[in-house]
GROMACS .gro file of C-alpha atoms in nm:
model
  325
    1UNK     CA    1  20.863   6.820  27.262
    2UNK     CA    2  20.463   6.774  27.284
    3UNK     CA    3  20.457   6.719  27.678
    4UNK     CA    4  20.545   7.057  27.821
    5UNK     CA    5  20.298   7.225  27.564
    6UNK     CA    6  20.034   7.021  27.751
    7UNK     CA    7  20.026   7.230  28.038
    8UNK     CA    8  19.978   7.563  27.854
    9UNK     CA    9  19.670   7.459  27.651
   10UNK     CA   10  19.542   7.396  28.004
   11UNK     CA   11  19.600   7.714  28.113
   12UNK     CA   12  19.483   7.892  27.811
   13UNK     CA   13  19.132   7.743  27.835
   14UNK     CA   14  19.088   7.837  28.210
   15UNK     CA   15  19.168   8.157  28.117
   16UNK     CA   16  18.909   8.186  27.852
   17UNK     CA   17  18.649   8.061  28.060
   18UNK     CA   18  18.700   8.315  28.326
   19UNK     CA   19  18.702   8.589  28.054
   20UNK     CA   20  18.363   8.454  27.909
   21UNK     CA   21  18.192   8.376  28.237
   22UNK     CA   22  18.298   8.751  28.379
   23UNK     CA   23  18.143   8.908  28.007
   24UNK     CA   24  17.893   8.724  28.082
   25UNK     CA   25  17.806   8.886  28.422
   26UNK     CA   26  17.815   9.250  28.335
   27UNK     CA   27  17.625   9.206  28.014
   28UNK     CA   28  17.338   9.484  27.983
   29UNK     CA   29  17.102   9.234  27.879
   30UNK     CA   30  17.095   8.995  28.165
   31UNK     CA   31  16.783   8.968  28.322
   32UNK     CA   32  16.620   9.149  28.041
   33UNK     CA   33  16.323   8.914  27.938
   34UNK     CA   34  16.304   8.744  27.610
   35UNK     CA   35  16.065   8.882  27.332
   36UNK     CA   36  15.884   8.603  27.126
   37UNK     CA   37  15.924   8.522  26.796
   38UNK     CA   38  15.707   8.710  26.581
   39UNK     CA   39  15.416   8.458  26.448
   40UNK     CA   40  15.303   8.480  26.097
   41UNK     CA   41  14.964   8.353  26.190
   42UNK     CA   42  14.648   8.676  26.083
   43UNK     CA   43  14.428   8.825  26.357
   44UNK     CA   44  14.093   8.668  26.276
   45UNK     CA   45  13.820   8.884  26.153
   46UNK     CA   46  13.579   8.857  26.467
   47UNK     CA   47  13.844   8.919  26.681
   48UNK     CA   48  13.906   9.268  26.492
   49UNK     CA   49  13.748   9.599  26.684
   50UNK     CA   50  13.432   9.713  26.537
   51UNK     CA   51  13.521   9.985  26.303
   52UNK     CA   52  13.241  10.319  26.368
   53UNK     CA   53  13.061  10.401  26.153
   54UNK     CA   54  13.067  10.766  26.002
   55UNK     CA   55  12.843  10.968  26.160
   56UNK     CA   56  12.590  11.190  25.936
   57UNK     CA   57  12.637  11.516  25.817
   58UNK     CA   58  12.566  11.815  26.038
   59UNK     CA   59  12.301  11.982  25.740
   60UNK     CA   60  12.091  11.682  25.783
   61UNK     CA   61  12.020  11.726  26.185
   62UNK     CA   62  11.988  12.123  26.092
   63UNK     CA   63  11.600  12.215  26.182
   64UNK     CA   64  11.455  12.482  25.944
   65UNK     CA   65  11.465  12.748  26.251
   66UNK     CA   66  11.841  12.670  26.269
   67UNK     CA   67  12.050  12.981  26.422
   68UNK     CA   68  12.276  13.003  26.174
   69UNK     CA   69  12.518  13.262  26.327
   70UNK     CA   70  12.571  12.965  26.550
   71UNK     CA   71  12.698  12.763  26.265
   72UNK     CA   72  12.899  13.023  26.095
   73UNK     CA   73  13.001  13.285  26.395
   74UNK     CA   74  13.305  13.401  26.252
   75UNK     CA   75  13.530  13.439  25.908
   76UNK     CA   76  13.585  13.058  25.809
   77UNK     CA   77  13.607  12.844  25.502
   78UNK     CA   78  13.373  12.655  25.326
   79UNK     CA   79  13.276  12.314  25.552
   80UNK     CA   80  13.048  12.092  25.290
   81UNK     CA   81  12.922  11.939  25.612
   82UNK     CA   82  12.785  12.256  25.752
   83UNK     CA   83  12.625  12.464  25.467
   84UNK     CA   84  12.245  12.298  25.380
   85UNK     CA   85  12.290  12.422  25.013
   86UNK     CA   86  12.336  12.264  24.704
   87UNK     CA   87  12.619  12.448  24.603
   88UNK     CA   88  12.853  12.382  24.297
   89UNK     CA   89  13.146  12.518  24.144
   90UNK     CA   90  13.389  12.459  23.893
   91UNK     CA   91  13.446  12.360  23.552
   92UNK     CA   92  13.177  12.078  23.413
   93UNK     CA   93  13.393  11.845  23.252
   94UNK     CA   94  13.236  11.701  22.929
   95UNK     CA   95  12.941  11.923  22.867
   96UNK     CA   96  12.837  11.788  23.269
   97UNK     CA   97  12.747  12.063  23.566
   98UNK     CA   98  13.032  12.191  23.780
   99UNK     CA   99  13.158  11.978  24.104
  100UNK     CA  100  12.898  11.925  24.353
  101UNK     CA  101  13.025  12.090  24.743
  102UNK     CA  102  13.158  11.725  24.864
  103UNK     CA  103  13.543  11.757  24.871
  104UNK     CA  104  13.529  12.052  24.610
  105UNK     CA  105  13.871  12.252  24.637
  106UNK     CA  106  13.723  12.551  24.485
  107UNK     CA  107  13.500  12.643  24.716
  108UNK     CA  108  13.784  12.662  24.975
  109UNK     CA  109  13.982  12.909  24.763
  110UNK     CA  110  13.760  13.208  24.801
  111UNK     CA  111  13.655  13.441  25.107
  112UNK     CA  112  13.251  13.369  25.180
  113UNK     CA  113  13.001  13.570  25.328
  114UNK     CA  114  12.826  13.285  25.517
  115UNK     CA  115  12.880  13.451  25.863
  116UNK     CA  116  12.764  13.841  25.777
  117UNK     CA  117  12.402  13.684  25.709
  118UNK     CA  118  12.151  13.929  25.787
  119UNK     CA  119  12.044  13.818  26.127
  120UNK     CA  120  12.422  13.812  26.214
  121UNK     CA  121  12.481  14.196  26.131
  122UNK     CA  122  12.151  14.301  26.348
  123UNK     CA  123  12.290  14.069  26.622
  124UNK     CA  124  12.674  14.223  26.632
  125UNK     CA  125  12.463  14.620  26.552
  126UNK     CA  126  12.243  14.533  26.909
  127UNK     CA  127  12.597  14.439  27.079
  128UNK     CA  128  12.720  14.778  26.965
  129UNK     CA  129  12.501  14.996  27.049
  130UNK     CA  130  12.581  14.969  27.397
  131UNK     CA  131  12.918  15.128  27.300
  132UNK     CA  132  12.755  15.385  27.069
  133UNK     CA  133  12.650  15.744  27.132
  134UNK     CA  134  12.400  15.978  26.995
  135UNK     CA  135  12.439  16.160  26.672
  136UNK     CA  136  12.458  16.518  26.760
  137UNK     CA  137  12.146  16.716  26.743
  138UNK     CA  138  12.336  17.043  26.619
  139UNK     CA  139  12.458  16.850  26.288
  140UNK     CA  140  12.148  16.813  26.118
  141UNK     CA  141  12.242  16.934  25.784
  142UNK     CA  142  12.516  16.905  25.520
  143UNK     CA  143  12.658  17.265  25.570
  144UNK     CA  144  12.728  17.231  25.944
  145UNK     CA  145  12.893  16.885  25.932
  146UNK     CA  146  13.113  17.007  25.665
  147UNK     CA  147  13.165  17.347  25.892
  148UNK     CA  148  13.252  17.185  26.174
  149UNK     CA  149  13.411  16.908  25.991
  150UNK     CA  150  13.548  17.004  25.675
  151UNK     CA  151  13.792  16.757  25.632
  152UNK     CA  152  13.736  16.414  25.378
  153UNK     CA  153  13.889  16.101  25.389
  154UNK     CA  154  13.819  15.862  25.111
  155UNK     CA  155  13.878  15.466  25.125
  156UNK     CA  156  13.772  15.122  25.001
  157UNK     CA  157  13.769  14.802  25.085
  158UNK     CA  158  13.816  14.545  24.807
  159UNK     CA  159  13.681  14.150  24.784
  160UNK     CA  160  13.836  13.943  24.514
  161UNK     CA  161  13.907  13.582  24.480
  162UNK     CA  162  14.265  13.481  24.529
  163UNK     CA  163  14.484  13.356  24.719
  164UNK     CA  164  14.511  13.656  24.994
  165UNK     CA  165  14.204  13.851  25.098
  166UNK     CA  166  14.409  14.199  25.080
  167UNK     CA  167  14.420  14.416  24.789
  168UNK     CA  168  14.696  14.628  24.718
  169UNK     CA  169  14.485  14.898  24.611
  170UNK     CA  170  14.288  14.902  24.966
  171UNK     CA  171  14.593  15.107  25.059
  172UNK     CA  172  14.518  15.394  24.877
  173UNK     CA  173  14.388  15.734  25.071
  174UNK     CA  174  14.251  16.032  24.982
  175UNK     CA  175  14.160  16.330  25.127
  176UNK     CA  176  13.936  16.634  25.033
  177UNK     CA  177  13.887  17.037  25.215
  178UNK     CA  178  13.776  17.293  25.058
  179UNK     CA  179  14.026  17.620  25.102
  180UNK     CA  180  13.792  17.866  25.240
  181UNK     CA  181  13.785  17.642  25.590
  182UNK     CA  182  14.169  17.678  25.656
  183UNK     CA  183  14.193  18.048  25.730
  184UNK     CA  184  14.414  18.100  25.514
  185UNK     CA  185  14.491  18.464  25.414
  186UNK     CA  186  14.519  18.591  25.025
  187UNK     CA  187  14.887  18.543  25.029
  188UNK     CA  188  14.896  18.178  25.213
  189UNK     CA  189  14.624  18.088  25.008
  190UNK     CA  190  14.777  18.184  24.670
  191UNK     CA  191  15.094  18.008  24.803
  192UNK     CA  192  14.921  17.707  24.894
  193UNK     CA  193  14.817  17.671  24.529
  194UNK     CA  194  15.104  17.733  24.392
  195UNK     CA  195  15.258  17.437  24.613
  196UNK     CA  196  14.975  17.193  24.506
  197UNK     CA  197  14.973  17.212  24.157
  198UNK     CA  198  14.692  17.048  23.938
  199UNK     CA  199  14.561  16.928  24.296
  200UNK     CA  200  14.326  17.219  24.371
  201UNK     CA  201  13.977  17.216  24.141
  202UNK     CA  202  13.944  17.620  24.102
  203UNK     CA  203  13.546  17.593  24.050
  204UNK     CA  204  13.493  17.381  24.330
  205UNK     CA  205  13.759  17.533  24.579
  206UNK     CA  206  13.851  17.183  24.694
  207UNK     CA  207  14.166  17.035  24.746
  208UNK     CA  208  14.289  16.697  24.709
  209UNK     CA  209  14.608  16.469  24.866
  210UNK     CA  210  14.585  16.128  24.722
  211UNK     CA  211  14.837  15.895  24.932
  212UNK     CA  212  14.953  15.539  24.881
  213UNK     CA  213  15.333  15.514  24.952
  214UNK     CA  214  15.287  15.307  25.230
  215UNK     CA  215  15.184  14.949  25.254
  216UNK     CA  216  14.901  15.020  25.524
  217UNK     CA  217  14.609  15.257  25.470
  218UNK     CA  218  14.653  15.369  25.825
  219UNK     CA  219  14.991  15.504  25.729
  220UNK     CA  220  14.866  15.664  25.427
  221UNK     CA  221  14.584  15.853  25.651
  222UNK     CA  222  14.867  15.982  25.879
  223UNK     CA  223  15.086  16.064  25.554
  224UNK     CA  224  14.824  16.247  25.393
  225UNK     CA  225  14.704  16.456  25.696
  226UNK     CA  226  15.112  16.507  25.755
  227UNK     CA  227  15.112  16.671  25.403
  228UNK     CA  228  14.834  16.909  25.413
  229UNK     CA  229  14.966  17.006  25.819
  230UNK     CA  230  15.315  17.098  25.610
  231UNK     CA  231  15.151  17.263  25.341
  232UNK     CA  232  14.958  17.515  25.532
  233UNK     CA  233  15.248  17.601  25.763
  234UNK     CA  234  15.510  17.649  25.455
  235UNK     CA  235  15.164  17.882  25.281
  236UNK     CA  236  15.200  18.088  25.586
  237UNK     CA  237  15.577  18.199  25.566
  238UNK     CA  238  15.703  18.488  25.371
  239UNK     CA  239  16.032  18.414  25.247
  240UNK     CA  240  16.298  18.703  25.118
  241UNK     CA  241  16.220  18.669  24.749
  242UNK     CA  242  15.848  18.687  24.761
  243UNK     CA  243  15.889  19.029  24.884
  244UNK     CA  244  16.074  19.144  24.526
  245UNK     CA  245  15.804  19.032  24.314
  246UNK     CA  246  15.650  19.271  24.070
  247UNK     CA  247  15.286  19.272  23.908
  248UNK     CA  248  15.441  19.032  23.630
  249UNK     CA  249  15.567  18.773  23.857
  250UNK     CA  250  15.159  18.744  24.036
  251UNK     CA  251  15.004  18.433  24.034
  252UNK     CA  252  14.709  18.659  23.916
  253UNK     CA  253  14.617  19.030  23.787
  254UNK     CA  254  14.572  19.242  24.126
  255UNK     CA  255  14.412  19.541  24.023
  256UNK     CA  256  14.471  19.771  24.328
  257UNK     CA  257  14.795  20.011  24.273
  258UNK     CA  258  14.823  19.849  23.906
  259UNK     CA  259  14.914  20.090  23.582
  260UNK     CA  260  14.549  19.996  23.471
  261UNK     CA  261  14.424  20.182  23.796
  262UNK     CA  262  14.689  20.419  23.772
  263UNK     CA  263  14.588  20.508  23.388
  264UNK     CA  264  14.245  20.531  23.444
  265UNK     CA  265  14.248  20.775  23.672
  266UNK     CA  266  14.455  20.985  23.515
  267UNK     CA  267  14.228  20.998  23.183
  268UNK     CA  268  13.938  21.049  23.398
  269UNK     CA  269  14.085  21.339  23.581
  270UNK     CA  270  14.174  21.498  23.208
  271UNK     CA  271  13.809  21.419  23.148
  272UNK     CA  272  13.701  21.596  23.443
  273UNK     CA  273  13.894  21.892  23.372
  274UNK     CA  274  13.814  21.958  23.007
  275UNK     CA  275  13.468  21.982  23.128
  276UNK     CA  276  13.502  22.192  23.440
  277UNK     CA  277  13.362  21.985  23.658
  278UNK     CA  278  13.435  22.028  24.003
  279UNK     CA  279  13.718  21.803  24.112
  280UNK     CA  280  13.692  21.501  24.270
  281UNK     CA  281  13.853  21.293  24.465
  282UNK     CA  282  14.030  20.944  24.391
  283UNK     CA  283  13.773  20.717  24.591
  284UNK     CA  284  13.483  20.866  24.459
  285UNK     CA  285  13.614  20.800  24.110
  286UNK     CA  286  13.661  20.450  24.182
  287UNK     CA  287  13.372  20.387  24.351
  288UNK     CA  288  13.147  20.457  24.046
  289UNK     CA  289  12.987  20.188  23.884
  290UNK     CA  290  13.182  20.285  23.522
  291UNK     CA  291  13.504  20.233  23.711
  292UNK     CA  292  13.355  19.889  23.938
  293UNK     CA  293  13.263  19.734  23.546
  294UNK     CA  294  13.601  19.873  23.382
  295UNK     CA  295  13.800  19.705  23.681
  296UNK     CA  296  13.616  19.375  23.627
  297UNK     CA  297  13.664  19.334  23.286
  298UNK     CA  298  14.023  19.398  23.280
  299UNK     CA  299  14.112  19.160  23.581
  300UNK     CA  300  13.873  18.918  23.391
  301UNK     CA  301  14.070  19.000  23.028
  302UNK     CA  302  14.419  18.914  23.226
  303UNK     CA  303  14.293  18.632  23.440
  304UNK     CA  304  14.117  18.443  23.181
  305UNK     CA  305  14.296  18.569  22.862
  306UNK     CA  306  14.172  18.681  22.534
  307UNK     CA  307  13.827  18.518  22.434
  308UNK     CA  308  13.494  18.698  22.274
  309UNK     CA  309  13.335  18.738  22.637
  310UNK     CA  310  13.601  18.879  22.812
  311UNK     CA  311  13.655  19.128  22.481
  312UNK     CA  312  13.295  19.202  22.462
  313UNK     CA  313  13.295  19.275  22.832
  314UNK     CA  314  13.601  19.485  22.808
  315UNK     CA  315  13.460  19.662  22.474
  316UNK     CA  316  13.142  19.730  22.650
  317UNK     CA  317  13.283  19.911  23.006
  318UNK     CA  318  13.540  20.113  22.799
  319UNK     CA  319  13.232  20.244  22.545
  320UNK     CA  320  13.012  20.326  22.908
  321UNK     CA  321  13.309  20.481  23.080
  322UNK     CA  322  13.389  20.768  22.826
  323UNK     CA  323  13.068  20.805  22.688
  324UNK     CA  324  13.012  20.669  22.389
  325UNK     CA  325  12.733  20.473  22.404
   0.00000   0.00000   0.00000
């Protein structure tokens, strides 16, 4: 039983050693070199690279004529290595002074000025002037710039200490013109105040648009000069209704074709006539100066209500227009 299995445990082995000798010869590896075993044995010390030294800071090779726009030529942070100033900030810990400049966080946090020095600004104002003009010899006063340019735009810019250097509130626009430089009629302009509320100042005839909707000051400028383009287009139209309003529905007291007018002359033509006077006519009535100081005082009374100057005024043109003083 044992002798015929003799000749397949022959066979079997050839068979393996083919297999193994053909793995062998398509292995990735063959021909690849052998790496070394790693040693455990240290680098000695002089065979170590030198290691450089640190080189000094720039503020000690600064001469005292240093151009410092050079150093600082633009918006940066804070470089310790750069500013020759003993500068410090921070909280002194136990009664000590505050953190010297050397690796202090704090003076990284804020915006600096260290690059608008004053020989910096008169360097960038000589650069500009090439692209400057002239101021205009005409505009040599107040009055004509605000003739010729009567519109006012108000801004500001904002520098705090945080962690952006924009302020929401350098968003915020507002812009000032005075009525009288719109050419605006009387019923435009009474319209336009009705439209703007508590924005018009009476005693200074200026009007003011505040704006800050939008996240970008240059969108509140546009904004703001959209508004007051709307607003004097919508004062100039005459819609249906305004055409039905009667003397109680004015903004103000108009004294021309009023009952006050209307009654006046009517008692002074009964005046007139009781004393045989010869007639005359309804201008020349109302361009005396009883009439001119009666009219004032009553469109002053209504205007401004009932107070002792507008009741001694109105007390004092009524005694001088029928005689009685």
């Amino acid at each position: 039983m044992a002798a015929p299995s003799l000749p397949a445990w022959l066979a079997l082995q050839t068979r393996a050693r083919t297999l193994r000798a053909f793995s062998t010869a398509v292995s990735p590896v063959t021909g690849a070199p052998r790496l070394s075993p790693p040693t455990t044995e240290r680098t000695s010390r002089h065979e170590r690279p030198p290691r450089r030294k640190a080189l000094p800071p720039r503020t000690e090779k600064m001469s005292v004529d240093q151009d410092w726009p050079s150093v600082y030529p633009v918006a940066a942070p804070f470089k310790p290595s750069a500013v020759p100033l003993p500068v410090r900030m921070g909280y002194p810990v136990k009664m000590g002074v505050p953190m010297a400049k050397e690796g202090n966080l704090e003076l990284l946090k804020i915006p600096n000025f260290l690059h608008l020095t004053p020989v910096a600004i008169k360097k960038h104002c000589e650069a500009l002037k090439d692209f400057c003009t002239e101021w205009p010899a005409a505009l040599d006063s107040d009055e004509k710039c605000e003739k010729h340019f009567p519109i006012e735009m108000d801004t500001a810019d904002y520098v705090s200490s945080g962690p952006s250097i924009r302020n929401p509130k350098a968003r915020v626009v507002t812009l000032r013109v005075k009525l009288f430089s719109l050419n605006l009629d009387d019923h435009a302009k009474k319209k336009l105040i009705k439209l703007v509320g508590d924005r018009y100042c009476k005693s200074t005839d200026v009007l003011t648009i505040k704006t800050d909707r939008c996240p970008l000051k240059r969108q509140n400028y546009d904004y703001a000069m959209y508004l007051l383009t709307v607003l004097y287009h919508e004062s100039w139209k005459t819609e249906e209704w305004e055409k039905k309003k009667t003397e109680a529905d004015m903004e103000e007291y108009v004294w021309k074709d009023s009952s006050s007018e209307k009654n006046i002359l009517e008692t002074l033509f009964q005046i007139k006539a009781a004393e045989k006077n010869p007639e005359l006519s309804k201008e020349e009535l109302l361009s005396t100066k009883e009439v001119e100081d009666y009219k004032n005082s009553v469109v002053s009374l209504k205007n401004e209500g009932d107070n002792e100057h507008t009741l001694s005024q109105y007390k004092e043109s009524v005694k001088r227009l029928l005689h009685l003083t």
